mmCIF file of C-alpha atoms in Angstrom:
data_model
loop_
_atom_site.group_PDB
_atom_site.id
_atom_site.type_symbol
_atom_site.label_atom_id
_atom_site.label_comp_id
_atom_site.label_asym_id
_atom_site.label_seq_id
_atom_site.Cartn_x
_atom_site.Cartn_y
_atom_site.Cartn_z
ATOM 1 C CA MET A 228 -106.056 -10.747 111.272
ATOM 2 C CA LEU A 229 -108.417 -11.041 108.120
ATOM 3 C CA THR A 230 -106.896 -10.209 104.973
ATOM 4 C CA PRO A 231 -109.452 -8.733 102.632
ATOM 5 C CA PHE A 232 -110.117 -10.502 99.123
ATOM 6 C CA TYR A 233 -109.674 -7.325 97.799
ATOM 7 C CA ARG A 234 -110.281 -3.458 98.742
ATOM 8 C CA SER A 235 -110.624 -0.954 96.896
ATOM 9 C CA GLY A 236 -107.958 2.390 97.421
ATOM 10 C CA ASP A 237 -111.195 4.525 99.150
ATOM 11 C CA ARG A 238 -111.392 1.890 101.627
ATOM 12 C CA ASP A 239 -115.056 1.717 100.705
ATOM 13 C CA PHE A 240 -116.120 -1.011 99.087
ATOM 14 C CA THR A 241 -114.215 -4.648 100.339
ATOM 15 C CA LEU A 242 -114.495 -8.186 100.194
ATOM 16 C CA LEU A 243 -114.011 -10.848 102.423
ATOM 17 C CA HIS A 244 -113.547 -14.471 100.576
ATOM 18 C CA GLY A 245 -115.967 -17.215 103.255
ATOM 19 C CA ASP A 246 -118.720 -18.407 104.521
ATOM 20 C CA CYS A 247 -119.866 -15.523 106.716
ATOM 21 C CA ARG A 248 -120.746 -18.005 109.442
ATOM 22 C CA TRP A 249 -117.602 -18.589 110.053
ATOM 23 C CA LEU A 250 -115.988 -15.025 108.830
ATOM 24 C CA LEU A 251 -118.327 -12.545 111.305
ATOM 25 C CA PRO A 252 -117.204 -13.631 114.794
ATOM 26 C CA GLN A 253 -113.664 -12.389 113.672
ATOM 27 C CA PHE A 254 -114.348 -9.140 114.084
ATOM 28 C CA ASP A 255 -115.781 -6.196 115.986
ATOM 29 C CA PHE A 256 -117.769 -4.032 114.281
ATOM 30 C CA LYS A 257 -120.627 -2.367 114.208
ATOM 31 C CA PHE A 258 -122.934 -1.168 110.859
ATOM 32 C CA ASP A 259 -125.867 0.406 109.718
ATOM 33 C CA MET A 260 -127.439 -1.063 107.206
ATOM 34 C CA ILE A 261 -127.330 -5.133 106.250
ATOM 35 C CA PHE A 262 -128.390 -6.314 103.034
ATOM 36 C CA ALA A 263 -128.670 -9.865 102.566
ATOM 37 C CA ASP A 264 -129.716 -12.020 99.350
ATOM 38 C CA PRO A 265 -129.323 -15.829 101.505
ATOM 39 C CA PRO A 266 -130.336 -19.287 99.190
ATOM 40 C CA TYR A 267 -133.677 -19.482 98.658
ATOM 41 C CA PHE A 268 -132.938 -23.017 98.270
ATOM 42 C CA LEU A 269 -134.689 -23.479 94.538
ATOM 43 C CA SER A 270 -132.305 -25.225 92.889
ATOM 44 C CA ASN A 271 -134.488 -28.622 92.510
ATOM 45 C CA GLY A 272 -133.901 -29.013 88.971
ATOM 46 C CA GLY A 273 -137.273 -26.332 87.321
ATOM 47 C CA LEU A 274 -137.199 -24.509 84.593
ATOM 48 C CA SER A 275 -137.247 -21.346 83.560
ATOM 49 C CA LEU A 276 -137.690 -18.894 80.185
ATOM 50 C CA GLN A 277 -134.469 -16.692 79.951
ATOM 51 C CA SER A 278 -133.783 -14.572 76.636
ATOM 52 C CA GLY A 279 -136.742 -16.581 74.654
ATOM 53 C CA LYS A 280 -134.281 -20.052 75.633
ATOM 54 C CA ILE A 281 -135.874 -22.978 77.887
ATOM 55 C CA VAL A 282 -132.773 -22.681 81.161
ATOM 56 C CA CYS A 283 -132.989 -24.789 84.344
ATOM 57 C CA VAL A 284 -133.434 -22.672 87.071
ATOM 58 C CA ASP A 285 -130.516 -24.468 89.208
ATOM 59 C CA LYS A 286 -128.512 -21.824 90.598
ATOM 60 C CA GLY A 287 -125.219 -24.529 92.308
ATOM 61 C CA ASP A 288 -125.125 -26.324 95.518
ATOM 62 C CA TRP A 289 -125.203 -23.064 97.553
ATOM 63 C CA ASP A 290 -129.072 -22.665 96.807
ATOM 64 C CA LYS A 291 -129.959 -26.733 97.613
ATOM 65 C CA GLY A 292 -131.694 -27.019 100.398
ATOM 66 C CA GLY A 293 -132.014 -29.232 102.967
ATOM 67 C CA THR A 294 -134.838 -30.060 105.167
ATOM 68 C CA ALA A 295 -137.425 -27.819 107.047
ATOM 69 C CA ASP A 296 -135.375 -28.264 110.378
ATOM 70 C CA GLN A 297 -132.263 -27.648 108.327
ATOM 71 C CA ILE A 298 -133.313 -24.332 106.238
ATOM 72 C CA ASP A 299 -134.573 -23.139 109.672
ATOM 73 C CA ALA A 300 -131.198 -23.990 111.542
ATOM 74 C CA PHE A 301 -129.325 -22.090 108.745
ATOM 75 C CA ASN A 302 -131.102 -19.015 108.604
ATOM 76 C CA ARG A 303 -131.282 -18.657 112.437
ATOM 77 C CA GLU A 304 -127.556 -18.966 112.472
ATOM 78 C CA TRP A 305 -126.829 -16.330 110.007
ATOM 79 C CA LEU A 306 -128.916 -14.165 111.265
ATOM 80 C CA LYS A 307 -128.038 -14.184 114.925
ATOM 81 C CA LEU A 308 -124.598 -13.740 113.751
ATOM 82 C CA CYS A 309 -125.921 -10.420 111.875
ATOM 83 C CA ARG A 310 -128.106 -8.681 114.756
ATOM 84 C CA ASP A 311 -124.806 -9.339 116.221
ATOM 85 C CA LYS A 312 -123.295 -7.035 113.575
ATOM 86 C CA LEU A 313 -125.905 -4.034 113.499
ATOM 87 C CA LYS A 314 -125.696 -1.223 115.191
ATOM 88 C CA GLU A 315 -128.580 -0.626 117.551
ATOM 89 C CA ASN A 316 -130.072 1.711 115.814
ATOM 90 C CA GLY A 317 -129.921 -0.321 112.644
ATOM 91 C CA THR A 318 -131.734 -2.324 109.731
ATOM 92 C CA ILE A 319 -132.096 -5.466 107.750
ATOM 93 C CA TRP A 320 -133.585 -6.068 104.639
ATOM 94 C CA ILE A 321 -133.929 -9.665 103.332
ATOM 95 C CA SER A 322 -134.644 -10.534 99.619
ATOM 96 C CA GLY A 323 -136.761 -14.277 99.315
ATOM 97 C CA THR A 324 -139.657 -16.063 97.906
ATOM 98 C CA HIS A 325 -141.754 -18.556 99.118
ATOM 99 C CA HIS A 326 -139.381 -20.825 99.261
ATOM 100 C CA ASN A 327 -137.264 -19.170 102.058
ATOM 101 C CA ILE A 328 -139.170 -15.977 102.743
ATOM 102 C CA PHE A 329 -141.151 -17.799 105.642
ATOM 103 C CA SER A 330 -138.555 -19.023 107.342
ATOM 104 C CA VAL A 331 -136.776 -15.852 107.623
ATOM 105 C CA ALA A 332 -139.597 -14.165 109.342
ATOM 106 C CA ASN A 333 -140.174 -16.660 111.746
ATOM 107 C CA ARG A 334 -136.526 -16.646 112.574
ATOM 108 C CA LEU A 335 -135.929 -12.436 112.823
ATOM 109 C CA THR A 336 -139.144 -13.010 115.154
ATOM 110 C CA GLU A 337 -137.607 -15.373 117.269
ATOM 111 C CA LEU A 338 -134.181 -13.480 117.234
ATOM 112 C CA GLY A 339 -136.238 -10.211 118.773
ATOM 113 C CA TYR A 340 -136.044 -7.903 115.441
ATOM 114 C CA LYS A 341 -138.985 -5.867 114.922
ATOM 115 C CA ILE A 342 -140.323 -6.354 111.220
ATOM 116 C CA LEU A 343 -140.867 -3.311 109.610
ATOM 117 C CA ASN A 344 -142.400 -4.005 106.421
ATOM 118 C CA VAL A 345 -142.544 -6.907 104.107
ATOM 119 C CA ILE A 346 -141.928 -4.975 100.285
ATOM 120 C CA THR A 347 -143.315 -6.205 97.560
ATOM 121 C CA TRP A 348 -140.959 -6.244 94.415
ATOM 122 C CA ALA A 349 -142.981 -6.550 91.581
ATOM 123 C CA LYS A 350 -140.930 -6.960 88.479
ATOM 124 C CA THR A 351 -142.277 -4.645 85.081
ATOM 125 C CA ASN A 352 -140.221 -7.664 83.285
ATOM 126 C CA PRO A 353 -140.897 -10.940 84.531
ATOM 127 C CA PRO A 354 -140.437 -14.209 82.122
ATOM 128 C CA PRO A 355 -143.376 -15.686 81.215
ATOM 129 C CA ASN A 356 -144.383 -18.451 82.638
ATOM 130 C CA ILE A 357 -143.642 -21.847 80.443
ATOM 131 C CA SER A 358 -145.602 -24.617 82.022
ATOM 132 C CA CYS A 359 -148.992 -22.356 81.971
ATOM 133 C CA ARG A 360 -150.454 -24.664 84.542
ATOM 134 C CA TYR A 361 -150.338 -21.691 87.050
ATOM 135 C CA PHE A 362 -149.757 -17.817 87.492
ATOM 136 C CA THR A 363 -146.648 -16.426 86.432
ATOM 137 C CA PHE A 364 -144.017 -15.558 88.889
ATOM 138 C CA SER A 365 -143.655 -11.720 88.955
ATOM 139 C CA THR A 366 -142.359 -10.880 92.834
ATOM 140 C CA GLU A 367 -140.182 -11.214 95.170
ATOM 141 C CA PHE A 368 -140.404 -10.029 98.525
ATOM 142 C CA VAL A 369 -138.044 -8.079 100.754
ATOM 143 C CA ILE A 370 -138.211 -8.133 104.806
ATOM 144 C CA TRP A 371 -137.175 -4.763 106.653
ATOM 145 C CA ALA A 372 -136.568 -4.943 109.982
ATOM 146 C CA ARG A 373 -134.825 -3.355 112.893
ATOM 147 C CA LYS A 374 -132.743 -4.696 115.606
ATOM 148 C CA SER A 375 -134.115 -3.400 118.337
ATOM 149 C CA PRO A 376 -138.004 -3.052 119.277
ATOM 150 C CA GLN A 377 -137.193 -0.281 121.499
ATOM 151 C CA VAL A 378 -134.618 2.015 118.702
ATOM 152 C CA PRO A 379 -135.788 3.866 116.803
ATOM 153 C CA HIS A 380 -134.402 3.314 113.154
ATOM 154 C CA CYS A 381 -133.157 5.473 110.445
ATOM 155 C CA TYR A 382 -136.483 5.736 107.988
ATOM 156 C CA ASN A 383 -135.889 9.149 105.285
ATOM 157 C CA TYR A 384 -139.415 9.388 104.429
ATOM 158 C CA ASP A 385 -139.209 12.926 102.942
ATOM 159 C CA LEU A 386 -136.984 11.438 100.441
ATOM 160 C CA MET A 387 -139.206 8.279 100.206
ATOM 161 C CA LYS A 388 -142.283 10.689 99.184
ATOM 162 C CA ARG A 389 -140.202 13.077 96.741
ATOM 163 C CA ILE A 390 -139.195 9.733 94.826
ATOM 164 C CA ASN A 391 -142.761 8.650 94.975
ATOM 165 C CA GLY A 392 -144.543 11.829 92.898
ATOM 166 C CA GLU A 393 -144.824 13.701 96.714
ATOM 167 C CA LYS A 394 -147.420 10.663 97.951
ATOM 168 C CA GLN A 395 -146.411 8.111 101.016
ATOM 169 C CA MET A 396 -144.288 4.979 99.299
ATOM 170 C CA THR A 397 -146.181 1.898 99.325
ATOM 171 C CA ASP A 398 -144.231 -1.561 100.334
ATOM 172 C CA VAL A 399 -145.505 -2.760 96.537
ATOM 173 C CA TRP A 400 -141.946 -0.977 94.616
ATOM 174 C CA HIS A 401 -142.904 -1.653 90.694
ATOM 175 C CA LEU A 402 -139.583 -1.957 89.740
ATOM 176 C CA PRO A 403 -137.473 -3.958 86.573
ATOM 177 C CA ALA A 404 -135.289 -6.673 86.862
ATOM 178 C CA ILE A 405 -131.402 -6.719 86.022
ATOM 179 C CA ALA A 406 -130.797 -4.396 82.397
ATOM 180 C CA ARG A 407 -128.232 -5.667 79.665
ATOM 181 C CA TRP A 408 -126.261 -2.045 81.523
ATOM 182 C CA GLU A 409 -125.493 -4.074 85.037
ATOM 183 C CA LYS A 410 -124.205 -7.174 83.048
ATOM 184 C CA THR A 411 -120.934 -5.503 81.809
ATOM 185 C CA CYS A 412 -118.633 -7.661 83.987
ATOM 186 C CA GLY A 413 -120.685 -10.709 84.474
ATOM 187 C CA LYS A 414 -123.885 -12.222 85.582
ATOM 188 C CA HIS A 415 -124.886 -13.988 88.772
ATOM 189 C CA PRO A 416 -127.318 -16.240 88.978
ATOM 190 C CA THR A 417 -129.783 -14.523 91.641
ATOM 191 C CA GLN A 418 -128.148 -11.145 90.467
ATOM 192 C CA LYS A 419 -130.741 -8.131 92.445
ATOM 193 C CA PRO A 420 -131.210 -4.794 90.426
ATOM 194 C CA LEU A 421 -129.269 -1.641 91.254
ATOM 195 C CA SER A 422 -132.833 0.204 91.616
ATOM 196 C CA LEU A 423 -133.904 -2.261 94.431
ATOM 197 C CA LEU A 424 -130.777 -1.920 96.331
ATOM 198 C CA VAL A 425 -130.646 2.044 95.480
ATOM 199 C CA ARG A 426 -134.132 2.694 96.878
ATOM 200 C CA ALA A 427 -133.499 0.010 100.178
ATOM 201 C CA ILE A 428 -130.175 2.109 101.154
ATOM 202 C CA LEU A 429 -131.293 5.916 100.173
ATOM 203 C CA ALA A 430 -134.888 4.728 102.827
ATOM 204 C CA SER A 431 -132.652 3.656 105.873
ATOM 205 C CA THR A 432 -129.318 4.849 105.502
ATOM 206 C CA GLU A 433 -127.308 8.510 106.155
ATOM 207 C CA GLN A 434 -124.092 9.611 104.261
ATOM 208 C CA GLY A 435 -121.114 7.584 105.276
ATOM 209 C CA ALA A 436 -123.384 4.665 106.233
ATOM 210 C CA TRP A 437 -121.597 1.335 106.340
ATOM 211 C CA ILE A 438 -123.292 -1.682 104.812
ATOM 212 C CA LEU A 439 -122.959 -5.162 105.164
ATOM 213 C CA ASP A 440 -123.775 -8.185 102.619
ATOM 214 C CA PRO A 441 -123.090 -11.700 104.249
ATOM 215 C CA PHE A 442 -123.665 -13.336 100.948
ATOM 216 C CA THR A 443 -122.883 -10.648 98.150
ATOM 217 C CA GLY A 444 -122.501 -12.487 95.083
ATOM 218 C CA SER A 445 -121.994 -10.189 92.566
ATOM 219 C CA SER A 446 -122.024 -6.852 94.795
ATOM 220 C CA THR A 447 -124.583 -5.139 93.372
ATOM 221 C CA THR A 448 -125.636 -3.695 97.077
ATOM 222 C CA GLY A 449 -121.717 -2.689 97.513
ATOM 223 C CA ILE A 450 -121.781 -0.469 93.706
ATOM 224 C CA ALA A 451 -125.653 0.504 94.689
ATOM 225 C CA ALA A 452 -123.697 1.985 98.220
ATOM 226 C CA ASN A 453 -120.677 3.441 96.681
ATOM 227 C CA LEU A 454 -122.709 5.523 94.059
ATOM 228 C CA LEU A 455 -124.310 7.295 96.803
ATOM 229 C CA GLY A 456 -121.648 7.540 99.075
ATOM 230 C CA ARG A 457 -122.273 4.930 101.383
ATOM 231 C CA ARG A 458 -119.419 2.526 102.214
ATOM 232 C CA PHE A 459 -119.324 -1.487 101.710
ATOM 233 C CA LEU A 460 -118.182 -5.099 103.419
ATOM 234 C CA GLY A 461 -119.022 -7.561 101.382
ATOM 235 C CA ILE A 462 -118.468 -11.598 102.275
ATOM 236 C CA ASP A 463 -118.963 -14.851 99.903
ATOM 237 C CA LYS A 464 -117.740 -18.204 99.283
ATOM 238 C CA GLU A 465 -117.368 -18.101 95.462
ATOM 239 C CA GLU A 466 -114.428 -16.422 94.430
ATOM 240 C CA THR A 467 -115.358 -16.584 91.134
ATOM 241 C CA TYR A 468 -118.006 -13.883 92.106
ATOM 242 C CA LEU A 469 -115.570 -11.845 94.824
ATOM 243 C CA SER A 470 -113.338 -11.044 90.931
ATOM 244 C CA MET A 471 -116.617 -10.334 88.957
ATOM 245 C CA SER A 472 -117.550 -7.955 92.362
ATOM 246 C CA ARG A 473 -114.072 -6.545 91.799
ATOM 247 C CA ALA A 474 -114.174 -5.449 88.205
ATOM 248 C CA ARG A 475 -117.712 -4.347 89.038
ATOM 249 C CA LYS A 476 -116.109 -1.704 91.823
ATOM 250 C CA THR A 477 -113.296 -0.869 88.872
ATOM 251 C CA GLU A 478 -115.366 -0.201 86.456
ATOM 252 C CA LEU A 479 -116.946 1.941 88.190
ATOM 253 C CA GLU A 480 -114.182 4.143 89.323
ATOM 254 C CA ASP A 481 -114.066 5.611 85.232
ATOM 255 C CA ILE A 482 -116.154 8.645 86.280
ATOM 256 C CA SER A 483 -118.505 8.358 82.769
ATOM 257 C CA ILE A 484 -119.467 4.935 84.074
ATOM 258 C CA PHE A 485 -120.341 6.565 87.511
ATOM 259 C CA ALA A 486 -122.435 8.898 86.282
ATOM 260 C CA GLY A 487 -123.772 6.605 83.511
ATOM 261 C CA CYS A 488 -124.895 4.345 86.462
ATOM 262 C CA ARG A 489 -126.509 7.037 88.161
ATOM 263 C CA GLU A 490 -128.853 8.849 85.309
ATOM 264 C CA LYS A 491 -130.312 5.006 84.796
ATOM 265 C CA ILE A 492 -131.180 4.493 87.781
ATOM 266 C CA LYS A 493 -135.163 6.027 88.370
ATOM 267 C CA ASP A 494 -135.078 6.920 91.731
ATOM 268 C CA LEU A 495 -131.828 9.165 91.562
ATOM 269 C CA ALA A 496 -133.852 11.392 89.173
ATOM 270 C CA CYS A 497 -135.435 12.519 91.452
ATOM 271 C CA LEU A 498 -133.296 14.147 93.670
ATOM 272 C CA ASP A 499 -132.193 17.933 92.868
ATOM 273 C CA ASN A 500 -128.546 18.958 92.531
ATOM 274 C CA LEU A 501 -127.722 19.318 95.862
ATOM 275 C CA ASP A 502 -128.409 15.837 97.441
ATOM 276 C CA CYS A 503 -126.381 15.064 94.208
ATOM 277 C CA CYS A 504 -123.554 17.044 96.318
ATOM 278 C CA ARG A 505 -124.585 15.307 99.152
ATOM 279 C CA LEU A 506 -124.160 12.015 98.077
ATOM 280 C CA HIS A 507 -120.582 11.788 97.804
ATOM 281 C CA GLU A 508 -119.966 13.025 101.204
ATOM 282 C CA ARG A 509 -119.058 10.097 103.565
ATOM 283 C CA SER A 510 -117.522 10.585 107.393
ATOM 284 C CA ALA A 511 -114.060 8.895 108.177
ATOM 285 C CA SER A 512 -114.678 8.570 111.795
ATOM 286 C CA TYR A 513 -114.677 4.851 111.707
ATOM 287 C CA ASP A 514 -113.600 1.870 110.032
ATOM 288 C CA LEU A 515 -112.740 -2.192 109.731
ATOM 289 C CA PRO A 516 -110.438 -3.492 111.974
ATOM 290 C CA PHE A 517 -108.822 -5.381 109.234
#
């Protein structure tokens, strides 16, 4: 029996400590959605600019890549395990840059997923390029794929249209990088903004859905899920980041912080009072087996 690193009192937020490739085969449970922010393999001694200071882009040993074959094998392994953990109509979102996204896309196709979209996240506040020898890096990619080519997936088309001013939502999302208010419990080196996760979750899940993040980091996926009335399991190898995740969930239990987070997320401002009430509903008909 697996022992959670942390489980919230409402059982809507659970964390496991370890490598997802080892933990996922140990339980039988199907998720409605997966969001994965796997290693980009870009910790190669490069430099960037943060808050006016030149900093090294190295994230840690977990982000150091091997050969192309080794990276392909890593992506094949975790994507295969994740496919086994999706419901038949479930979808997966995977973020990346050119360092890893092509390998991910090829492995998805190889394993039988159907790629639905490749979202271009255009950052509205990217850091400058300090070398001045190529274009500023201002985008990341998020692949959206479903488990089966034959089984229809959940897509909340009308909601996405409303968020986008009654126009069809495109695959280019203009969203900011993380803001200072998202770092109150610390900052993960590859932390994603809540605005990105909120949109993905709103687009592809219903109330009470279970969401998995196999590389959870500081659990932005889980915080977004709970803000939207969804349930969450996060897995990570680094205990430091799991502690940060726990602190973020604990912080969210303060109703004023919960409300403040929702107010700061642009997409949620498009929802009326009825939508807001529904976001707190969830079904308790199924739960994790540990």
